């Protein structure tokens, strides 16, 4: 059960480990979706935008099916062509370490790379 600690200046919410979205479950969904959708795919630049959107929607819907109604799931998917180069990207947001979680998975084959990141943000 969640615990609320009252303080005159602010309210702190701490969830038990059973109430937080487990990172392991998030990573499993990311991995399954990437493998299902991208295995054997070649890079087609014109189609990557739509493919990334569709993949993000599939991942988000599966995360919602975990049954954590008090969470909003945000999914970011990046698909690119493999050309032996490095890619770096970052994300910033307000974060509550007591309630929020994040998971990332990467998929590569001979033609493409894909990184999918999901955020589970607790709704107060």
CSV table of N, CA and C in Angstrom, one decimal:
chain,number,residue,atom,x,y,z
A,1,UNK,N,0.8,-1.2,0.0
A,1,UNK,CA,0.0,0.0,0.0
A,1,UNK,C,0.9,1.2,0.0
A,2,UNK,N,0.3,2.3,-0.5
A,2,UNK,CA,1.1,3.6,-0.5
A,2,UNK,C,1.1,4.2,0.8
A,3,UNK,N,2.1,4.9,1.1
A,3,UNK,CA,2.3,5.6,2.3
A,3,UNK,C,2.4,7.1,2.1
A,4,UNK,N,1.6,7.9,2.8
A,4,UNK,CA,1.7,9.3,2.6
A,4,UNK,C,2.3,9.9,3.9
A,5,UNK,N,3.4,10.7,3.8
A,5,UNK,CA,4.0,11.3,4.9
A,5,UNK,C,3.6,12.8,4.9
A,6,UNK,N,2.9,13.3,5.9
A,6,UNK,CA,2.5,14.7,5.9
A,6,UNK,C,3.5,15.5,6.5
A,7,UNK,N,3.8,16.6,5.8
A,7,UNK,CA,4.7,17.6,6.3
A,7,UNK,C,4.1,19.0,6.0
A,8,UNK,N,4.1,20.0,6.9
A,8,UNK,CA,3.4,21.2,6.7
A,8,UNK,C,3.9,21.9,5.3
A,9,UNK,N,5.1,21.7,4.9
A,9,UNK,CA,5.5,22.4,3.7
A,9,UNK,C,5.2,21.6,2.4
A,10,UNK,N,5.1,20.3,2.5
A,10,UNK,CA,4.8,19.5,1.2
A,10,UNK,C,4.3,18.1,1.6
A,11,UNK,N,3.8,17.4,0.6
A,11,UNK,CA,3.3,16.1,0.7
A,11,UNK,C,4.1,15.1,-0.1
A,12,UNK,N,4.6,14.0,0.6
A,12,UNK,CA,5.4,13.1,-0.1
A,12,UNK,C,4.6,11.8,-0.2
A,13,UNK,N,4.7,11.2,-1.4
A,13,UNK,CA,4.0,9.9,-1.7
A,13,UNK,C,5.1,8.9,-1.9
A,14,UNK,N,5.0,7.8,-1.2
A,14,UNK,CA,6.0,6.7,-1.5
A,14,UNK,C,5.1,5.4,-1.7
A,15,UNK,N,5.4,4.8,-2.9
A,15,UNK,CA,4.6,3.6,-3.2
A,15,UNK,C,5.4,2.3,-2.8
A,16,UNK,N,4.7,1.3,-2.5
A,16,UNK,CA,5.4,0.0,-2.2
A,16,UNK,C,5.9,-0.5,-3.5
A,17,UNK,N,6.8,-1.5,-3.5
A,17,UNK,CA,7.3,-2.1,-4.7
A,17,UNK,C,6.3,-2.7,-5.5
A,18,UNK,N,5.2,-3.2,-4.9
A,18,UNK,CA,4.1,-3.8,-5.7
A,18,UNK,C,3.3,-2.8,-6.5
A,19,UNK,N,3.3,-1.6,-6.1
A,19,UNK,CA,2.4,-0.6,-6.7
A,19,UNK,C,3.2,0.2,-7.9
A,20,UNK,N,4.5,0.2,-7.8
A,20,UNK,CA,5.3,0.8,-8.9
A,20,UNK,C,5.3,-0.1,-10.1
A,21,UNK,N,5.3,0.5,-11.3
A,21,UNK,CA,5.4,-0.3,-12.5
A,21,UNK,C,6.8,-0.9,-12.5
A,22,UNK,N,6.9,-2.2,-12.6
A,22,UNK,CA,8.2,-2.9,-12.6
A,22,UNK,C,9.0,-2.6,-13.9
A,23,UNK,N,10.3,-2.2,-13.8
A,23,UNK,CA,11.1,-2.0,-14.9
A,23,UNK,C,11.3,-3.3,-15.7
A,24,UNK,N,11.4,-4.4,-15.1
A,24,UNK,CA,11.5,-5.7,-15.8
A,24,UNK,C,10.4,-5.9,-16.7
A,25,UNK,N,9.2,-5.7,-16.3
A,25,UNK,CA,8.0,-5.8,-17.2
A,25,UNK,C,8.0,-4.8,-18.3
A,26,UNK,N,8.4,-3.6,-18.1
A,26,UNK,CA,8.5,-2.6,-19.1
A,26,UNK,C,9.6,-3.1,-20.2
A,27,UNK,N,10.8,-3.5,-19.7
A,27,UNK,CA,11.8,-3.9,-20.6
A,27,UNK,C,11.4,-5.1,-21.4
A,28,UNK,N,10.7,-6.1,-20.8
A,28,UNK,CA,10.2,-7.2,-21.5
A,28,UNK,C,9.2,-6.8,-22.7
A,29,UNK,N,8.3,-5.9,-22.4
A,29,UNK,CA,7.4,-5.5,-23.5
A,29,UNK,C,8.2,-4.7,-24.6
A,30,UNK,N,9.1,-3.9,-24.2
A,30,UNK,CA,9.9,-3.2,-25.2
A,30,UNK,C,10.7,-4.2,-26.1
A,31,UNK,N,11.3,-5.2,-25.5
A,31,UNK,CA,12.1,-6.2,-26.2
A,31,UNK,C,11.2,-7.0,-27.2
A,32,UNK,N,10.0,-7.5,-26.7
A,32,UNK,CA,9.1,-8.2,-27.5
A,32,UNK,C,8.6,-7.4,-28.7
A,33,UNK,N,8.2,-6.2,-28.5
A,33,UNK,CA,7.7,-5.4,-29.6
A,33,UNK,C,8.8,-5.1,-30.6
A,34,UNK,N,10.0,-4.8,-30.2
A,34,UNK,CA,11.1,-4.5,-31.1
A,34,UNK,C,11.4,-5.7,-32.0
A,35,UNK,N,11.5,-6.9,-31.3
A,35,UNK,CA,11.8,-8.1,-32.1
A,35,UNK,C,10.7,-8.5,-33.0
A,36,UNK,N,9.4,-8.4,-32.6
A,36,UNK,CA,8.3,-8.7,-33.4
A,36,UNK,C,8.2,-7.9,-34.7
A,37,UNK,N,8.4,-6.6,-34.5
A,37,UNK,CA,8.2,-5.6,-35.6
A,37,UNK,C,9.4,-5.4,-36.5
A,38,UNK,N,10.6,-5.6,-36.0
A,38,UNK,CA,11.8,-5.2,-36.7
A,38,UNK,C,12.7,-6.3,-37.2
A,39,UNK,N,12.5,-7.6,-36.8
A,39,UNK,CA,13.3,-8.7,-37.3
A,39,UNK,C,13.1,-8.8,-38.8
A,40,UNK,N,14.3,-8.8,-39.5
A,40,UNK,CA,14.3,-9.0,-40.9
A,40,UNK,C,13.9,-7.7,-41.7
A,41,UNK,N,13.7,-6.6,-41.1
A,41,UNK,CA,13.4,-5.4,-41.8
A,41,UNK,C,14.6,-4.7,-42.3
A,42,UNK,N,14.5,-4.1,-43.5
A,42,UNK,CA,15.5,-3.3,-44.1
A,42,UNK,C,15.2,-1.8,-43.9
A,43,UNK,N,16.2,-0.9,-44.0
A,43,UNK,CA,16.0,0.5,-43.8
A,43,UNK,C,15.3,1.1,-45.0
A,44,UNK,N,14.2,1.8,-44.8
A,44,UNK,CA,13.5,2.6,-45.8
A,44,UNK,C,13.2,3.9,-45.2
A,45,UNK,N,14.0,4.9,-45.5
A,45,UNK,CA,13.9,6.2,-44.9
A,45,UNK,C,12.5,6.9,-44.9
A,46,UNK,N,11.8,6.7,-46.0
A,46,UNK,CA,10.5,7.3,-46.2
A,46,UNK,C,9.4,6.7,-45.2
A,47,UNK,N,9.7,5.4,-44.9
A,47,UNK,CA,8.7,4.7,-44.0
A,47,UNK,C,9.0,4.7,-42.6
A,48,UNK,N,10.2,5.1,-42.2
A,48,UNK,CA,10.7,5.0,-40.8
A,48,UNK,C,9.9,5.9,-39.9
A,49,UNK,N,9.5,7.1,-40.3
A,49,UNK,CA,8.7,8.0,-39.5
A,49,UNK,C,7.4,7.3,-39.0
A,50,UNK,N,6.6,6.7,-40.0
A,50,UNK,CA,5.4,6.1,-39.7
A,50,UNK,C,5.6,4.8,-38.9
A,51,UNK,N,6.7,4.1,-39.2
A,51,UNK,CA,7.0,2.8,-38.5
A,51,UNK,C,7.3,3.1,-37.0
A,52,UNK,N,8.0,4.2,-36.7
A,52,UNK,CA,8.4,4.6,-35.4
A,52,UNK,C,7.1,5.0,-34.6
A,53,UNK,N,6.2,5.7,-35.2
A,53,UNK,CA,4.9,6.1,-34.6
A,53,UNK,C,4.1,4.8,-34.3
A,54,UNK,N,4.0,3.9,-35.2
A,54,UNK,CA,3.2,2.7,-35.0
A,54,UNK,C,3.8,1.9,-33.9
A,55,UNK,N,5.1,1.7,-33.9
A,55,UNK,CA,5.8,0.9,-32.8
A,55,UNK,C,5.6,1.6,-31.5
A,56,UNK,N,5.7,2.9,-31.4
A,56,UNK,CA,5.4,3.6,-30.1
A,56,UNK,C,4.0,3.3,-29.6
A,57,UNK,N,3.0,3.4,-30.5
A,57,UNK,CA,1.6,3.1,-30.1
A,57,UNK,C,1.4,1.7,-29.6
A,58,UNK,N,2.0,0.7,-30.3
A,58,UNK,CA,1.9,-0.7,-29.9
A,58,UNK,C,2.5,-0.8,-28.5
A,59,UNK,N,3.7,-0.3,-28.3
A,59,UNK,CA,4.4,-0.4,-27.0
A,59,UNK,C,3.5,0.3,-25.9
A,60,UNK,N,3.0,1.5,-26.1
A,60,UNK,CA,2.2,2.2,-25.2
A,60,UNK,C,1.0,1.4,-24.8
A,61,UNK,N,0.3,0.8,-25.8
A,61,UNK,CA,-0.9,0.1,-25.5
A,61,UNK,C,-0.6,-1.2,-24.7
A,62,UNK,N,0.5,-1.8,-25.0
A,62,UNK,CA,0.9,-3.0,-24.2
A,62,UNK,C,1.2,-2.6,-22.7
A,63,UNK,N,1.9,-1.5,-22.6
A,63,UNK,CA,2.2,-1.0,-21.2
A,63,UNK,C,0.9,-0.7,-20.5
A,64,UNK,N,0.0,-0.1,-21.1
A,64,UNK,CA,-1.3,0.3,-20.5
A,64,UNK,C,-2.0,-1.0,-20.0
A,65,UNK,N,-1.9,-2.1,-20.8
A,65,UNK,CA,-2.5,-3.4,-20.4
A,65,UNK,C,-1.9,-4.0,-19.2
A,66,UNK,N,-0.8,-3.5,-18.7
A,66,UNK,CA,-0.3,-4.0,-17.4
A,66,UNK,C,-1.2,-3.7,-16.2
A,67,UNK,N,-2.1,-2.7,-16.4
A,67,UNK,CA,-3.1,-2.5,-15.3
A,67,UNK,C,-2.7,-1.4,-14.3
A,68,UNK,N,-1.7,-0.6,-14.6
A,68,UNK,CA,-1.3,0.5,-13.6
A,68,UNK,C,-2.1,1.7,-14.0
A,69,UNK,N,-3.3,1.9,-13.5
A,69,UNK,CA,-4.2,3.0,-14.0
A,69,UNK,C,-3.7,4.4,-13.5
A,70,UNK,N,-2.9,4.4,-12.5
A,70,UNK,CA,-2.5,5.7,-12.0
A,70,UNK,C,-1.2,6.2,-12.7
A,71,UNK,N,-0.8,5.5,-13.7
A,71,UNK,CA,0.4,5.9,-14.5
A,71,UNK,C,0.1,6.4,-15.9
A,72,UNK,N,0.8,7.4,-16.3
A,72,UNK,CA,0.8,7.8,-17.7
A,72,UNK,C,2.1,7.2,-18.4
A,73,UNK,N,1.9,6.6,-19.5
A,73,UNK,CA,3.1,6.0,-20.2
A,73,UNK,C,3.5,6.8,-21.4
A,74,UNK,N,4.7,7.2,-21.5
A,74,UNK,CA,5.3,8.0,-22.6
A,74,UNK,C,6.3,7.1,-23.2
A,75,UNK,N,6.2,7.0,-24.6
A,75,UNK,CA,7.1,6.1,-25.3
A,75,UNK,C,7.8,6.9,-26.4
A,76,UNK,N,9.1,6.8,-26.5
A,76,UNK,CA,9.9,7.4,-27.5
A,76,UNK,C,10.7,6.3,-28.3
A,77,UNK,N,10.5,6.4,-29.7
A,77,UNK,CA,11.2,5.4,-30.5
A,77,UNK,C,12.0,6.1,-31.6
A,78,UNK,N,13.2,5.6,-31.7
A,78,UNK,CA,14.2,6.2,-32.7
A,78,UNK,C,14.6,5.0,-33.6
A,79,UNK,N,14.4,5.2,-34.9
A,79,UNK,CA,14.8,4.2,-35.9
A,79,UNK,C,15.7,4.8,-36.9
A,80,UNK,N,16.9,4.2,-37.2
A,80,UNK,CA,17.8,4.8,-38.1
A,80,UNK,C,18.6,3.7,-38.9
A,81,UNK,N,19.3,4.1,-39.9
A,81,UNK,CA,20.1,3.2,-40.7
A,81,UNK,C,21.4,2.9,-40.1
A,82,UNK,N,21.8,1.7,-40.1
A,82,UNK,CA,23.2,1.3,-39.6
A,82,UNK,C,24.2,1.7,-40.6
A,83,UNK,N,25.1,2.5,-40.2
A,83,UNK,CA,26.2,2.9,-41.1
A,83,UNK,C,27.5,3.0,-40.3
A,84,UNK,N,27.6,2.2,-39.3
A,84,UNK,CA,28.8,2.2,-38.4
A,84,UNK,C,29.2,3.6,-37.8
A,85,UNK,N,28.1,4.3,-37.4
A,85,UNK,CA,28.3,5.6,-36.8
A,85,UNK,C,27.7,5.5,-35.4
A,86,UNK,N,28.0,6.5,-34.6
A,86,UNK,CA,27.4,6.5,-33.2
A,86,UNK,C,26.3,7.5,-33.2
A,87,UNK,N,25.3,7.3,-32.3
A,87,UNK,CA,24.2,8.2,-32.1
A,87,UNK,C,24.0,8.4,-30.6
A,88,UNK,N,23.8,9.6,-30.2
A,88,UNK,CA,23.6,9.9,-28.8
A,88,UNK,C,22.3,10.8,-28.8
A,89,UNK,N,21.4,10.5,-27.8
A,89,UNK,CA,20.3,11.4,-27.6
A,89,UNK,C,20.0,11.4,-26.1
A,90,UNK,N,19.4,12.4,-25.6
A,90,UNK,CA,19.1,12.5,-24.2
A,90,UNK,C,17.7,13.1,-24.0
A,91,UNK,N,17.2,12.9,-22.8
A,91,UNK,CA,15.9,13.4,-22.5
A,91,UNK,C,15.9,14.0,-21.1
A,92,UNK,N,15.1,15.0,-20.9
A,92,UNK,CA,15.0,15.6,-19.6
A,92,UNK,C,13.6,15.8,-19.2
A,93,UNK,N,13.3,15.6,-17.9
A,93,UNK,CA,11.9,15.8,-17.5
A,93,UNK,C,11.9,15.9,-16.0
A,94,UNK,N,10.8,16.4,-15.4
A,94,UNK,CA,10.6,16.4,-14.0
A,94,UNK,C,10.4,14.9,-13.5
A,95,UNK,N,11.0,14.5,-12.5
A,95,UNK,CA,11.0,13.1,-12.1
A,95,UNK,C,10.8,12.9,-10.6
A,96,UNK,N,10.0,12.0,-10.2
A,96,UNK,CA,9.8,11.7,-8.8
A,96,UNK,C,10.3,10.2,-8.7
A,97,UNK,N,11.5,10.1,-8.1
A,97,UNK,CA,12.2,8.8,-7.9
A,97,UNK,C,11.4,7.8,-7.1
A,98,UNK,N,10.4,8.3,-6.2
A,98,UNK,CA,9.6,7.5,-5.4
A,98,UNK,C,8.5,6.8,-6.2
A,99,UNK,N,8.1,7.3,-7.3
A,99,UNK,CA,7.0,6.8,-8.0
A,99,UNK,C,7.2,6.4,-9.5
A,100,UNK,N,8.1,7.2,-10.1
A,100,UNK,CA,8.2,7.1,-11.6
A,100,UNK,C,9.3,6.0,-12.0
A,101,UNK,N,9.2,5.5,-13.2
A,101,UNK,CA,10.1,4.5,-13.7
A,101,UNK,C,10.4,4.7,-15.1
A,102,UNK,N,11.5,4.1,-15.6
A,102,UNK,CA,11.9,4.3,-17.0
A,102,UNK,C,12.6,3.0,-17.4
A,103,UNK,N,12.4,2.6,-18.7
A,103,UNK,CA,13.1,1.4,-19.3
A,103,UNK,C,13.5,1.7,-20.7
A,104,UNK,N,14.6,1.1,-21.2
A,104,UNK,CA,15.1,1.3,-22.5
A,104,UNK,C,15.5,0.0,-23.1
A,105,UNK,N,15.3,-0.2,-24.4
A,105,UNK,CA,15.8,-1.4,-25.1
A,105,UNK,C,16.3,-1.0,-26.5
A,106,UNK,N,17.3,-1.7,-27.0
A,106,UNK,CA,17.9,-1.4,-28.3
A,106,UNK,C,17.8,-2.7,-29.1
A,107,UNK,N,17.5,-2.5,-30.4
A,107,UNK,CA,17.4,-3.6,-31.4
A,107,UNK,C,18.3,-3.2,-32.6
A,108,UNK,N,19.1,-4.1,-33.1
A,108,UNK,CA,19.9,-3.9,-34.3
A,108,UNK,C,19.8,-5.2,-35.2
A,109,UNK,N,19.9,-4.9,-36.5
A,109,UNK,CA,20.1,-6.0,-37.4
A,109,UNK,C,21.1,-5.5,-38.4
A,110,UNK,N,21.3,-6.1,-39.6
A,110,UNK,CA,22.3,-5.7,-40.5
A,110,UNK,C,22.0,-4.3,-41.2
A,111,UNK,N,20.7,-3.9,-41.1
A,111,UNK,CA,20.3,-2.7,-41.8
A,111,UNK,C,19.9,-1.5,-40.9
A,112,UNK,N,19.3,-1.8,-39.8
A,112,UNK,CA,18.7,-0.8,-39.0
A,112,UNK,C,19.1,-0.9,-37.5
A,113,UNK,N,18.9,0.2,-36.8
A,113,UNK,CA,19.0,0.2,-35.3
A,113,UNK,C,17.8,0.9,-34.8
A,114,UNK,N,17.4,0.5,-33.7
A,114,UNK,CA,16.2,1.1,-33.0
A,114,UNK,C,16.4,1.1,-31.5
A,115,UNK,N,16.1,2.3,-31.0
A,115,UNK,CA,16.1,2.4,-29.5
A,115,UNK,C,14.7,2.9,-29.1
A,116,UNK,N,14.1,2.2,-28.1
A,116,UNK,CA,12.8,2.5,-27.6
A,116,UNK,C,13.0,2.7,-26.1
A,117,UNK,N,12.4,3.9,-25.7
A,117,UNK,CA,12.4,4.2,-24.2
A,117,UNK,C,11.0,4.5,-23.8
A,118,UNK,N,10.7,3.9,-22.6
A,118,UNK,CA,9.3,4.2,-22.1
A,118,UNK,C,9.5,4.8,-20.7
A,119,UNK,N,8.6,5.7,-20.4
A,119,UNK,CA,8.5,6.3,-19.1
A,119,UNK,C,7.2,6.1,-18.4
A,120,UNK,N,7.2,5.7,-17.2
A,120,UNK,CA,6.0,5.5,-16.4
A,120,UNK,C,5.9,6.6,-15.4
A,121,UNK,N,5.0,7.5,-15.6
A,121,UNK,CA,4.9,8.7,-14.7
A,121,UNK,C,3.6,8.6,-13.9
A,122,UNK,N,3.8,8.7,-12.6
A,122,UNK,CA,2.6,8.6,-11.7
A,122,UNK,C,1.8,9.8,-11.7
A,123,UNK,N,0.5,9.6,-11.8
A,123,UNK,CA,-0.4,10.8,-11.8
A,123,UNK,C,-1.0,11.0,-10.4
A,124,UNK,N,-0.7,12.1,-9.8
A,124,UNK,CA,-1.1,12.5,-8.5
A,124,UNK,C,-2.6,12.9,-8.5
